[in-house]
Amino acid sequence: MNYQTKKDVWVAILLFGITGFIVTYSFIQSDLFFMIIGIILVIAVVWFWFTVRYRVDEGQVVIKFGPFTKKVDILDIEQIRLVRSLKLSPALSVTRLEITYGFDHRVVRISPADKSLFIKQLMSINPDIEFE
């Protein structure tokens, strides 16, 4: 099943605001280096904004963001917590699900639009998941 990411206005303002500032600054200063960085940053932000999504497929959570894909085995998930965070992660909302998984307690933060359905689906596959 596919899940779209929740997109917050505040995250959009932050991402596109910083990008817009860098691009504007580079053109005002006529700095070729910053122009190139700014254009690359615009492409990356737009790419991430329109491609972040999550899929539960064959016992895994597949997280797609821009050119990257991360897979988390659902049976390795230990805990899911609802958190508010702006840390860099494949999430476009401040309200996120923090998923702790693996023997080394790795963490990934995501923001599916329908968090309750997402959690229910994961817990139907792995009922040992702790939810806080």
mmCIF file of N, CA and C in Angstrom:
data_model
loop_
_atom_site.group_PDB
_atom_site.id
_atom_site.type_symbol
_atom_site.label_atom_id
_atom_site.label_comp_id
_atom_site.label_asym_id
_atom_site.label_seq_id
_atom_site.Cartn_x
_atom_site.Cartn_y
_atom_site.Cartn_z
ATOM 1 N N MET A 1 0.839 -1.176 0.000
ATOM 2 C CA MET A 1 0.000 0.000 0.000
ATOM 3 C C MET A 1 0.889 1.245 0.000
ATOM 4 N N ASN A 2 0.495 2.260 -0.761
ATOM 5 C CA ASN A 2 1.249 3.506 -0.862
ATOM 6 C C ASN A 2 0.684 4.567 0.071
ATOM 7 N N TYR A 3 1.571 5.373 0.633
ATOM 8 C CA TYR A 3 1.197 6.467 1.522
ATOM 9 C C TYR A 3 1.891 7.738 1.048
ATOM 10 N N GLN A 4 1.125 8.777 0.875
ATOM 11 C CA GLN A 4 1.697 10.080 0.563
ATOM 12 C C GLN A 4 2.233 10.702 1.844
ATOM 13 N N THR A 5 3.162 11.612 1.722
ATOM 14 C CA THR A 5 3.679 12.319 2.883
ATOM 15 C C THR A 5 2.778 13.510 3.200
ATOM 16 N N LYS A 6 2.690 13.819 4.475
ATOM 17 C CA LYS A 6 1.996 15.035 4.893
ATOM 18 C C LYS A 6 2.961 16.189 4.645
ATOM 19 N N LYS A 7 2.460 17.280 4.077
ATOM 20 C CA LYS A 7 3.306 18.431 3.780
ATOM 21 C C LYS A 7 2.831 19.632 4.585
ATOM 22 N N ASP A 8 3.705 20.140 5.439
ATOM 23 C CA ASP A 8 3.400 21.303 6.267
ATOM 24 C C ASP A 8 3.828 22.593 5.578
ATOM 25 N N VAL A 9 3.057 23.618 5.806
ATOM 26 C CA VAL A 9 3.391 24.941 5.272
ATOM 27 C C VAL A 9 4.730 25.414 5.840
ATOM 28 N N TRP A 10 4.981 25.133 7.126
ATOM 29 C CA TRP A 10 6.218 25.601 7.763
ATOM 30 C C TRP A 10 7.448 24.956 7.136
ATOM 31 N N VAL A 11 7.345 23.698 6.793
ATOM 32 C CA VAL A 11 8.471 23.024 6.147
ATOM 33 C C VAL A 11 8.681 23.604 4.749
ATOM 34 N N ALA A 12 7.596 23.886 4.043
ATOM 35 C CA ALA A 12 7.699 24.500 2.713
ATOM 36 C C ALA A 12 8.365 25.867 2.802
ATOM 37 N N ILE A 13 7.941 26.665 3.770
ATOM 38 C CA ILE A 13 8.535 27.994 3.945
ATOM 39 C C ILE A 13 10.029 27.872 4.238
ATOM 40 N N LEU A 14 10.389 26.929 5.087
ATOM 41 C CA LEU A 14 11.794 26.728 5.438
ATOM 42 C C LEU A 14 12.609 26.274 4.224
ATOM 43 N N LEU A 15 12.158 25.213 3.559
ATOM 44 C CA LEU A 15 12.900 24.683 2.408
ATOM 45 C C LEU A 15 12.996 25.684 1.259
ATOM 46 N N PHE A 16 11.841 26.197 0.841
ATOM 47 C CA PHE A 16 11.836 27.094 -0.311
ATOM 48 C C PHE A 16 12.358 28.484 0.048
ATOM 49 N N GLY A 17 12.213 28.876 1.314
ATOM 50 C CA GLY A 17 12.746 30.173 1.750
ATOM 51 C C GLY A 17 14.258 30.207 1.706
ATOM 52 N N ILE A 18 14.888 29.189 2.275
ATOM 53 C CA ILE A 18 16.355 29.121 2.262
ATOM 54 C C ILE A 18 16.866 29.013 0.831
ATOM 55 N N THR A 19 16.212 28.172 0.041
ATOM 56 C CA THR A 19 16.611 28.007 -1.356
ATOM 57 C C THR A 19 16.458 29.326 -2.115
ATOM 58 N N GLY A 20 15.327 29.985 -1.919
ATOM 59 C CA GLY A 20 15.098 31.273 -2.586
ATOM 60 C C GLY A 20 16.116 32.321 -2.180
ATOM 61 N N PHE A 21 16.478 32.348 -0.893
ATOM 62 C CA PHE A 21 17.479 33.297 -0.416
ATOM 63 C C PHE A 21 18.829 33.056 -1.094
ATOM 64 N N ILE A 22 19.246 31.796 -1.166
ATOM 65 C CA ILE A 22 20.544 31.470 -1.779
ATOM 66 C C ILE A 22 20.551 31.843 -3.261
ATOM 67 N N VAL A 23 19.471 31.514 -3.958
ATOM 68 C CA VAL A 23 19.396 31.834 -5.389
ATOM 69 C C VAL A 23 19.385 33.352 -5.588
ATOM 70 N N THR A 24 18.586 34.055 -4.824
ATOM 71 C CA THR A 24 18.520 35.515 -4.941
ATOM 72 C C THR A 24 19.878 36.146 -4.637
ATOM 73 N N TYR A 25 20.508 35.695 -3.548
ATOM 74 C CA TYR A 25 21.820 36.210 -3.170
ATOM 75 C C TYR A 25 22.835 35.984 -4.287
ATOM 76 N N SER A 26 22.822 34.795 -4.877
ATOM 77 C CA SER A 26 23.808 34.476 -5.904
ATOM 78 C C SER A 26 23.638 35.354 -7.140
ATOM 79 N N PHE A 27 22.391 35.655 -7.498
ATOM 80 C CA PHE A 27 22.173 36.503 -8.672
ATOM 81 C C PHE A 27 22.469 37.970 -8.372
ATOM 82 N N ILE A 28 22.192 38.423 -7.161
ATOM 83 C CA ILE A 28 22.511 39.805 -6.791
ATOM 84 C C ILE A 28 24.024 40.010 -6.782
ATOM 85 N N GLN A 29 24.747 39.023 -6.236
ATOM 86 C CA GLN A 29 26.203 39.125 -6.154
ATOM 87 C C GLN A 29 26.894 38.707 -7.450
ATOM 88 N N SER A 30 26.149 38.185 -8.402
ATOM 89 C CA SER A 30 26.706 37.660 -9.655
ATOM 90 C C SER A 30 27.837 36.668 -9.383
ATOM 91 N N ASP A 31 27.614 35.822 -8.409
ATOM 92 C CA ASP A 31 28.598 34.831 -8.012
ATOM 93 C C ASP A 31 28.250 33.503 -8.692
ATOM 94 N N LEU A 32 29.049 33.111 -9.666
ATOM 95 C CA LEU A 32 28.777 31.916 -10.454
ATOM 96 C C LEU A 32 28.717 30.653 -9.591
ATOM 97 N N PHE A 33 29.614 30.539 -8.617
ATOM 98 C CA PHE A 33 29.626 29.371 -7.743
ATOM 99 C C PHE A 33 28.294 29.226 -7.007
ATOM 100 N N PHE A 34 27.833 30.333 -6.385
ATOM 101 C CA PHE A 34 26.563 30.286 -5.654
ATOM 102 C C PHE A 34 25.380 30.117 -6.603
ATOM 103 N N MET A 35 25.475 30.612 -7.828
ATOM 104 C CA MET A 35 24.398 30.400 -8.812
ATOM 105 C C MET A 35 24.237 28.913 -9.112
ATOM 106 N N ILE A 36 25.368 28.246 -9.322
ATOM 107 C CA ILE A 36 25.328 26.808 -9.611
ATOM 108 C C ILE A 36 24.794 26.044 -8.401
ATOM 109 N N ILE A 37 25.301 26.378 -7.213
ATOM 110 C CA ILE A 37 24.813 25.734 -5.984
ATOM 111 C C ILE A 37 23.316 25.999 -5.820
ATOM 112 N N GLY A 38 22.893 27.227 -6.059
ATOM 113 C CA GLY A 38 21.481 27.593 -5.932
ATOM 114 C C GLY A 38 20.593 26.814 -6.886
ATOM 115 N N ILE A 39 21.022 26.683 -8.124
ATOM 116 C CA ILE A 39 20.234 25.941 -9.122
ATOM 117 C C ILE A 39 20.158 24.460 -8.749
ATOM 118 N N ILE A 40 21.271 23.906 -8.303
ATOM 119 C CA ILE A 40 21.269 22.502 -7.858
ATOM 120 C C ILE A 40 20.352 22.341 -6.652
ATOM 121 N N LEU A 41 20.397 23.295 -5.736
ATOM 122 C CA LEU A 41 19.545 23.248 -4.546
ATOM 123 C C LEU A 41 18.065 23.341 -4.914
ATOM 124 N N VAL A 42 17.718 24.212 -5.856
ATOM 125 C CA VAL A 42 16.323 24.325 -6.313
ATOM 126 C C VAL A 42 15.848 22.994 -6.897
ATOM 127 N N ILE A 43 16.666 22.403 -7.745
ATOM 128 C CA ILE A 43 16.301 21.118 -8.355
ATOM 129 C C ILE A 43 16.114 20.053 -7.262
ATOM 130 N N ALA A 44 17.036 19.994 -6.299
ATOM 131 C CA ALA A 44 16.949 18.996 -5.230
ATOM 132 C C ALA A 44 15.711 19.202 -4.364
ATOM 133 N N VAL A 45 15.430 20.434 -3.969
ATOM 134 C CA VAL A 45 14.268 20.713 -3.109
ATOM 135 C C VAL A 45 12.970 20.375 -3.830
ATOM 136 N N VAL A 46 12.839 20.780 -5.087
ATOM 137 C CA VAL A 46 11.635 20.468 -5.854
ATOM 138 C C VAL A 46 11.497 18.957 -6.034
ATOM 139 N N TRP A 47 12.599 18.282 -6.332
ATOM 140 C CA TRP A 47 12.589 16.836 -6.513
ATOM 141 C C TRP A 47 12.124 16.139 -5.224
ATOM 142 N N PHE A 48 12.714 16.538 -4.088
ATOM 143 C CA PHE A 48 12.300 15.943 -2.819
ATOM 144 C C PHE A 48 10.839 16.263 -2.511
ATOM 145 N N TRP A 49 10.430 17.505 -2.729
ATOM 146 C CA TRP A 49 9.068 17.933 -2.393
ATOM 147 C C TRP A 49 8.019 17.076 -3.109
ATOM 148 N N PHE A 50 8.285 16.728 -4.347
ATOM 149 C CA PHE A 50 7.284 16.002 -5.124
ATOM 150 C C PHE A 50 7.470 14.480 -5.132
ATOM 151 N N THR A 51 8.529 13.951 -4.535
ATOM 152 C CA THR A 51 8.741 12.504 -4.620
ATOM 153 C C THR A 51 8.750 11.777 -3.283
ATOM 154 N N VAL A 52 8.662 12.477 -2.159
ATOM 155 C CA VAL A 52 8.670 11.777 -0.878
ATOM 156 C C VAL A 52 7.377 10.973 -0.748
ATOM 157 N N ARG A 53 7.539 9.667 -0.553
ATOM 158 C CA ARG A 53 6.386 8.782 -0.356
ATOM 159 C C ARG A 53 6.862 7.517 0.343
ATOM 160 N N TYR A 54 5.878 6.784 0.849
ATOM 161 C CA TYR A 54 6.173 5.584 1.614
ATOM 162 C C TYR A 54 5.297 4.445 1.085
ATOM 163 N N ARG A 55 5.847 3.237 1.140
ATOM 164 C CA ARG A 55 5.095 2.076 0.664
ATOM 165 C C ARG A 55 5.365 0.907 1.612
ATOM 166 N N VAL A 56 4.300 0.206 1.954
ATOM 167 C CA VAL A 56 4.446 -1.033 2.706
ATOM 168 C C VAL A 56 4.305 -2.144 1.683
ATOM 169 N N ASP A 57 5.385 -2.916 1.522
ATOM 170 C CA ASP A 57 5.431 -3.885 0.436
ATOM 171 C C ASP A 57 6.293 -5.081 0.839
ATOM 172 N N GLU A 58 5.732 -6.264 0.784
ATOM 173 C CA GLU A 58 6.459 -7.507 1.038
ATOM 174 C C GLU A 58 7.253 -7.478 2.343
ATOM 175 N N GLY A 59 6.595 -7.041 3.420
ATOM 176 C CA GLY A 59 7.232 -7.056 4.734
ATOM 177 C C GLY A 59 8.233 -5.950 4.977
ATOM 178 N N GLN A 60 8.219 -4.939 4.123
ATOM 179 C CA GLN A 60 9.153 -3.824 4.283
ATOM 180 C C GLN A 60 8.425 -2.489 4.161
ATOM 181 N N VAL A 61 8.975 -1.491 4.837
ATOM 182 C CA VAL A 61 8.584 -0.108 4.594
ATOM 183 C C VAL A 61 9.610 0.429 3.609
ATOM 184 N N VAL A 62 9.135 0.856 2.453
ATOM 185 C CA VAL A 62 10.018 1.406 1.426
ATOM 186 C C VAL A 62 9.813 2.922 1.434
ATOM 187 N N ILE A 63 10.880 3.633 1.725
ATOM 188 C CA ILE A 63 10.835 5.090 1.833
ATOM 189 C C ILE A 63 11.553 5.660 0.613
ATOM 190 N N LYS A 64 10.824 6.400 -0.191
ATOM 191 C CA LYS A 64 11.377 6.987 -1.419
ATOM 192 C C LYS A 64 11.437 8.498 -1.222
ATOM 193 N N PHE A 65 12.601 9.077 -1.447
ATOM 194 C CA PHE A 65 12.770 10.529 -1.345
ATOM 195 C C PHE A 65 13.842 10.964 -2.324
ATOM 196 N N GLY A 66 13.402 11.703 -3.348
ATOM 197 C CA GLY A 66 14.322 12.115 -4.401
ATOM 198 C C GLY A 66 14.934 10.898 -5.057
ATOM 199 N N PRO A 67 16.249 10.900 -5.243
ATOM 200 C CA PRO A 67 16.899 9.765 -5.895
ATOM 201 C C PRO A 67 17.188 8.607 -4.931
ATOM 202 N N PHE A 68 16.797 8.754 -3.673
ATOM 203 C CA PHE A 68 17.149 7.773 -2.658
ATOM 204 C C PHE A 68 15.971 6.869 -2.300
ATOM 205 N N THR A 69 16.307 5.637 -1.925
ATOM 206 C CA THR A 69 15.321 4.680 -1.434
ATOM 207 C C THR A 69 15.905 4.005 -0.199
ATOM 208 N N LYS A 70 15.106 3.953 0.844
ATOM 209 C CA LYS A 70 15.516 3.287 2.088
ATOM 210 C C LYS A 70 14.475 2.219 2.383
ATOM 211 N N LYS A 71 14.934 1.037 2.797
ATOM 212 C CA LYS A 71 14.031 -0.059 3.123
ATOM 213 C C LYS A 71 14.238 -0.469 4.576
ATOM 214 N N VAL A 72 13.111 -0.637 5.280
ATOM 215 C CA VAL A 72 13.135 -1.062 6.674
ATOM 216 C C VAL A 72 12.277 -2.317 6.781
ATOM 217 N N ASP A 73 12.873 -3.391 7.272
ATOM 218 C CA ASP A 73 12.137 -4.638 7.470
ATOM 219 C C ASP A 73 11.159 -4.445 8.636
ATOM 220 N N ILE A 74 9.887 -4.680 8.396
ATOM 221 C CA ILE A 74 8.854 -4.437 9.408
ATOM 222 C C ILE A 74 9.066 -5.325 10.635
ATOM 223 N N LEU A 75 9.567 -6.528 10.456
ATOM 224 C CA LEU A 75 9.815 -7.409 11.602
ATOM 225 C C LEU A 75 10.977 -6.916 12.465
ATOM 226 N N ASP A 76 11.805 -6.003 11.952
ATOM 227 C CA ASP A 76 12.898 -5.414 12.727
ATOM 228 C C ASP A 76 12.478 -4.169 13.501
ATOM 229 N N ILE A 77 11.263 -3.674 13.251
ATOM 230 C CA ILE A 77 10.801 -2.456 13.929
ATOM 231 C C ILE A 77 10.492 -2.777 15.386
ATOM 232 N N GLU A 78 11.103 -2.007 16.282
ATOM 233 C CA GLU A 78 10.904 -2.189 17.714
ATOM 234 C C GLU A 78 9.880 -1.212 18.267
ATOM 235 N N GLN A 79 9.939 0.028 17.779
ATOM 236 C CA GLN A 79 9.123 1.073 18.380
ATOM 237 C C GLN A 79 8.759 2.131 17.349
ATOM 238 N N ILE A 80 7.560 2.695 17.518
ATOM 239 C CA ILE A 80 7.124 3.840 16.724
ATOM 240 C C ILE A 80 6.659 4.904 17.716
ATOM 241 N N ARG A 81 7.186 6.103 17.563
ATOM 242 C CA ARG A 81 6.787 7.225 18.431
ATOM 243 C C ARG A 81 6.331 8.384 17.567
ATOM 244 N N LEU A 82 5.350 9.107 18.057
ATOM 245 C CA LEU A 82 4.915 10.340 17.414
ATOM 246 C C LEU A 82 5.778 11.468 17.971
ATOM 247 N N VAL A 83 6.499 12.174 17.095
ATOM 248 C CA VAL A 83 7.413 13.234 17.529
ATOM 249 C C VAL A 83 7.189 14.488 16.686
ATOM 250 N N ARG A 84 7.633 15.601 17.230
ATOM 251 C CA ARG A 84 7.662 16.867 16.483
ATOM 252 C C ARG A 84 9.132 17.213 16.313
ATOM 253 N N SER A 85 9.548 17.344 15.036
ATOM 254 C CA SER A 85 10.972 17.526 14.773
ATOM 255 C C SER A 85 11.176 18.202 13.427
ATOM 256 N N LEU A 86 12.262 18.944 13.321
ATOM 257 C CA LEU A 86 12.686 19.524 12.048
ATOM 258 C C LEU A 86 14.017 18.925 11.600
ATOM 259 N N LYS A 87 14.452 17.855 12.254
ATOM 260 C CA LYS A 87 15.700 17.212 11.851
ATOM 261 C C LYS A 87 15.580 16.737 10.411
ATOM 262 N N LEU A 88 16.696 16.752 9.725
ATOM 263 C CA LEU A 88 16.732 16.330 8.335
ATOM 264 C C LEU A 88 16.322 14.863 8.228
ATOM 265 N N SER A 89 15.274 14.616 7.461
ATOM 266 C CA SER A 89 14.767 13.256 7.284
ATOM 267 C C SER A 89 13.822 13.241 6.091
ATOM 268 N N PRO A 90 13.433 12.057 5.632
ATOM 269 C CA PRO A 90 12.498 11.986 4.497
ATOM 270 C C PRO A 90 11.063 12.246 4.943
ATOM 271 N N ALA A 91 10.842 13.434 5.491
ATOM 272 C CA ALA A 91 9.527 13.833 5.980
ATOM 273 C C ALA A 91 9.330 15.312 5.679
ATOM 274 N N LEU A 92 8.129 15.677 5.276
ATOM 275 C CA LEU A 92 7.843 17.073 4.931
ATOM 276 C C LEU A 92 6.829 17.685 5.885
ATOM 277 N N SER A 93 6.778 17.153 7.092
ATOM 278 C CA SER A 93 5.891 17.655 8.124
ATOM 279 C C SER A 93 6.674 17.731 9.426
ATOM 280 N N VAL A 94 6.259 18.601 10.305
ATOM 281 C CA VAL A 94 6.902 18.709 11.609
ATOM 282 C C VAL A 94 6.468 17.539 12.497
ATOM 283 N N THR A 95 5.229 17.086 12.352
ATOM 284 C CA THR A 95 4.715 15.951 13.111
ATOM 285 C C THR A 95 5.095 14.672 12.374
ATOM 286 N N ARG A 96 5.906 13.852 13.017
ATOM 287 C CA ARG A 96 6.496 12.697 12.339
ATOM 288 C C ARG A 96 6.350 11.427 13.166
ATOM 289 N N LEU A 97 6.519 10.329 12.482
ATOM 290 C CA LEU A 97 6.637 9.040 13.159
ATOM 291 C C LEU A 97 8.117 8.704 13.212
ATOM 292 N N GLU A 98 8.606 8.466 14.414
ATOM 293 C CA GLU A 98 9.997 8.066 14.593
ATOM 294 C C GLU A 98 10.010 6.550 14.739
ATOM 295 N N ILE A 99 10.630 5.882 13.792
ATOM 296 C CA ILE A 99 10.668 4.425 13.769
ATOM 297 C C ILE A 99 12.060 3.962 14.204
ATOM 298 N N THR A 100 12.093 3.170 15.284
ATOM 299 C CA THR A 100 13.341 2.593 15.772
ATOM 300 C C THR A 100 13.365 1.134 15.339
ATOM 301 N N TYR A 101 14.461 0.725 14.708
ATOM 302 C CA TYR A 101 14.523 -0.626 14.155
ATOM 303 C C TYR A 101 15.947 -1.163 14.186
ATOM 304 N N GLY A 102 16.043 -2.472 14.064
ATOM 305 C CA GLY A 102 17.345 -3.122 13.958
ATOM 306 C C GLY A 102 18.002 -3.352 15.302
ATOM 307 N N PHE A 103 18.988 -4.263 15.304
ATOM 308 C CA PHE A 103 19.695 -4.599 16.541
ATOM 309 C C PHE A 103 20.520 -3.419 17.064
ATOM 310 N N ASP A 104 20.863 -2.489 16.178
ATOM 311 C CA ASP A 104 21.654 -1.333 16.601
ATOM 312 C C ASP A 104 20.783 -0.087 16.799
ATOM 313 N N HIS A 105 19.469 -0.267 16.856
ATOM 314 C CA HIS A 105 18.499 0.786 17.189
ATOM 315 C C HIS A 105 18.601 2.007 16.267
ATOM 316 N N ARG A 106 18.634 1.747 14.975
ATOM 317 C CA ARG A 106 18.631 2.844 14.011
ATOM 318 C C ARG A 106 17.277 3.548 14.044
ATOM 319 N N VAL A 107 17.259 4.799 13.612
ATOM 320 C CA VAL A 107 16.042 5.608 13.658
ATOM 321 C C VAL A 107 15.824 6.260 12.305
ATOM 322 N N VAL A 108 14.570 6.258 11.853
ATOM 323 C CA VAL A 108 14.176 7.012 10.677
ATOM 324 C C VAL A 108 12.886 7.744 11.031
ATOM 325 N N ARG A 109 12.766 8.980 10.574
ATOM 326 C CA ARG A 109 11.565 9.777 10.832
ATOM 327 C C ARG A 109 10.842 10.008 9.506
ATOM 328 N N ILE A 110 9.542 9.684 9.502
ATOM 329 C CA ILE A 110 8.726 9.858 8.300
ATOM 330 C C ILE A 110 7.413 10.536 8.677
ATOM 331 N N SER A 111 6.682 11.007 7.675
ATOM 332 C CA SER A 111 5.434 11.712 7.966
ATOM 333 C C SER A 111 4.317 11.305 6.998
ATOM 334 N N PRO A 112 3.825 10.075 7.123
ATOM 335 C CA PRO A 112 2.708 9.694 6.247
ATOM 336 C C PRO A 112 1.474 10.540 6.571
ATOM 337 N N ALA A 113 0.720 10.883 5.542
ATOM 338 C CA ALA A 113 -0.477 11.703 5.746
ATOM 339 C C ALA A 113 -1.489 10.979 6.627
ATOM 340 N N ASP A 114 -1.661 9.687 6.436
ATOM 341 C CA ASP A 114 -2.589 8.896 7.244
ATOM 342 C C ASP A 114 -1.778 8.034 8.210
ATOM 343 N N LYS A 115 -1.361 8.654 9.307
ATOM 344 C CA LYS A 115 -0.491 7.978 10.260
ATOM 345 C C LYS A 115 -1.167 6.772 10.912
ATOM 346 N N SER A 116 -2.436 6.904 11.266
ATOM 347 C CA SER A 116 -3.108 5.805 11.963
ATOM 348 C C SER A 116 -3.232 4.572 11.073
ATOM 349 N N LEU A 117 -3.584 4.739 9.811
ATOM 350 C CA LEU A 117 -3.678 3.603 8.898
ATOM 351 C C LEU A 117 -2.302 2.976 8.676
ATOM 352 N N PHE A 118 -1.289 3.812 8.560
ATOM 353 C CA PHE A 118 0.087 3.334 8.379
ATOM 354 C C PHE A 118 0.511 2.476 9.578
ATOM 355 N N ILE A 119 0.272 2.978 10.785
ATOM 356 C CA ILE A 119 0.648 2.246 12.004
ATOM 357 C C ILE A 119 -0.140 0.934 12.105
ATOM 358 N N LYS A 120 -1.436 0.983 11.817
ATOM 359 C CA LYS A 120 -2.256 -0.230 11.871
ATOM 360 C C LYS A 120 -1.721 -1.294 10.915
ATOM 361 N N GLN A 121 -1.332 -0.876 9.721
ATOM 362 C CA GLN A 121 -0.815 -1.842 8.761
ATOM 363 C C GLN A 121 0.493 -2.454 9.257
ATOM 364 N N LEU A 122 1.383 -1.636 9.808
ATOM 365 C CA LEU A 122 2.647 -2.163 10.326
ATOM 366 C C LEU A 122 2.405 -3.120 11.492
ATOM 367 N N MET A 123 1.488 -2.758 12.391
ATOM 368 C CA MET A 123 1.225 -3.591 13.564
ATOM 369 C C MET A 123 0.484 -4.876 13.204
ATOM 370 N N SER A 124 -0.221 -4.879 12.081
ATOM 371 C CA SER A 124 -0.856 -6.130 11.643
ATOM 372 C C SER A 124 0.198 -7.126 11.145
ATOM 373 N N ILE A 125 1.325 -6.608 10.689
ATOM 374 C CA ILE A 125 2.422 -7.467 10.231
ATOM 375 C C ILE A 125 3.332 -7.839 11.401
ATOM 376 N N ASN A 126 3.585 -6.880 12.289
ATOM 377 C CA ASN A 126 4.440 -7.105 13.444
ATOM 378 C C ASN A 126 3.730 -6.585 14.706
ATOM 379 N N PRO A 127 2.960 -7.441 15.378
ATOM 380 C CA PRO A 127 2.222 -6.998 16.573
ATOM 381 C C PRO A 127 3.123 -6.683 17.771
ATOM 382 N N ASP A 128 4.424 -6.972 17.684
ATOM 383 C CA ASP A 128 5.341 -6.693 18.791
ATOM 384 C C ASP A 128 5.842 -5.250 18.792
ATOM 385 N N ILE A 129 5.459 -4.455 17.825
ATOM 386 C CA ILE A 129 5.888 -3.058 17.754
ATOM 387 C C ILE A 129 5.278 -2.289 18.926
ATOM 388 N N GLU A 130 6.119 -1.574 19.656
ATOM 389 C CA GLU A 130 5.644 -0.686 20.728
ATOM 390 C C GLU A 130 5.248 0.643 20.087
ATOM 391 N N PHE A 131 4.107 1.176 20.504
ATOM 392 C CA PHE A 131 3.687 2.483 20.002
ATOM 393 C C PHE A 131 3.520 3.420 21.185
ATOM 394 N N GLU A 132 4.188 4.559 21.124
ATOM 395 C CA GLU A 132 4.081 5.575 22.190
ATOM 396 C C GLU A 132 3.362 6.777 21.650
#
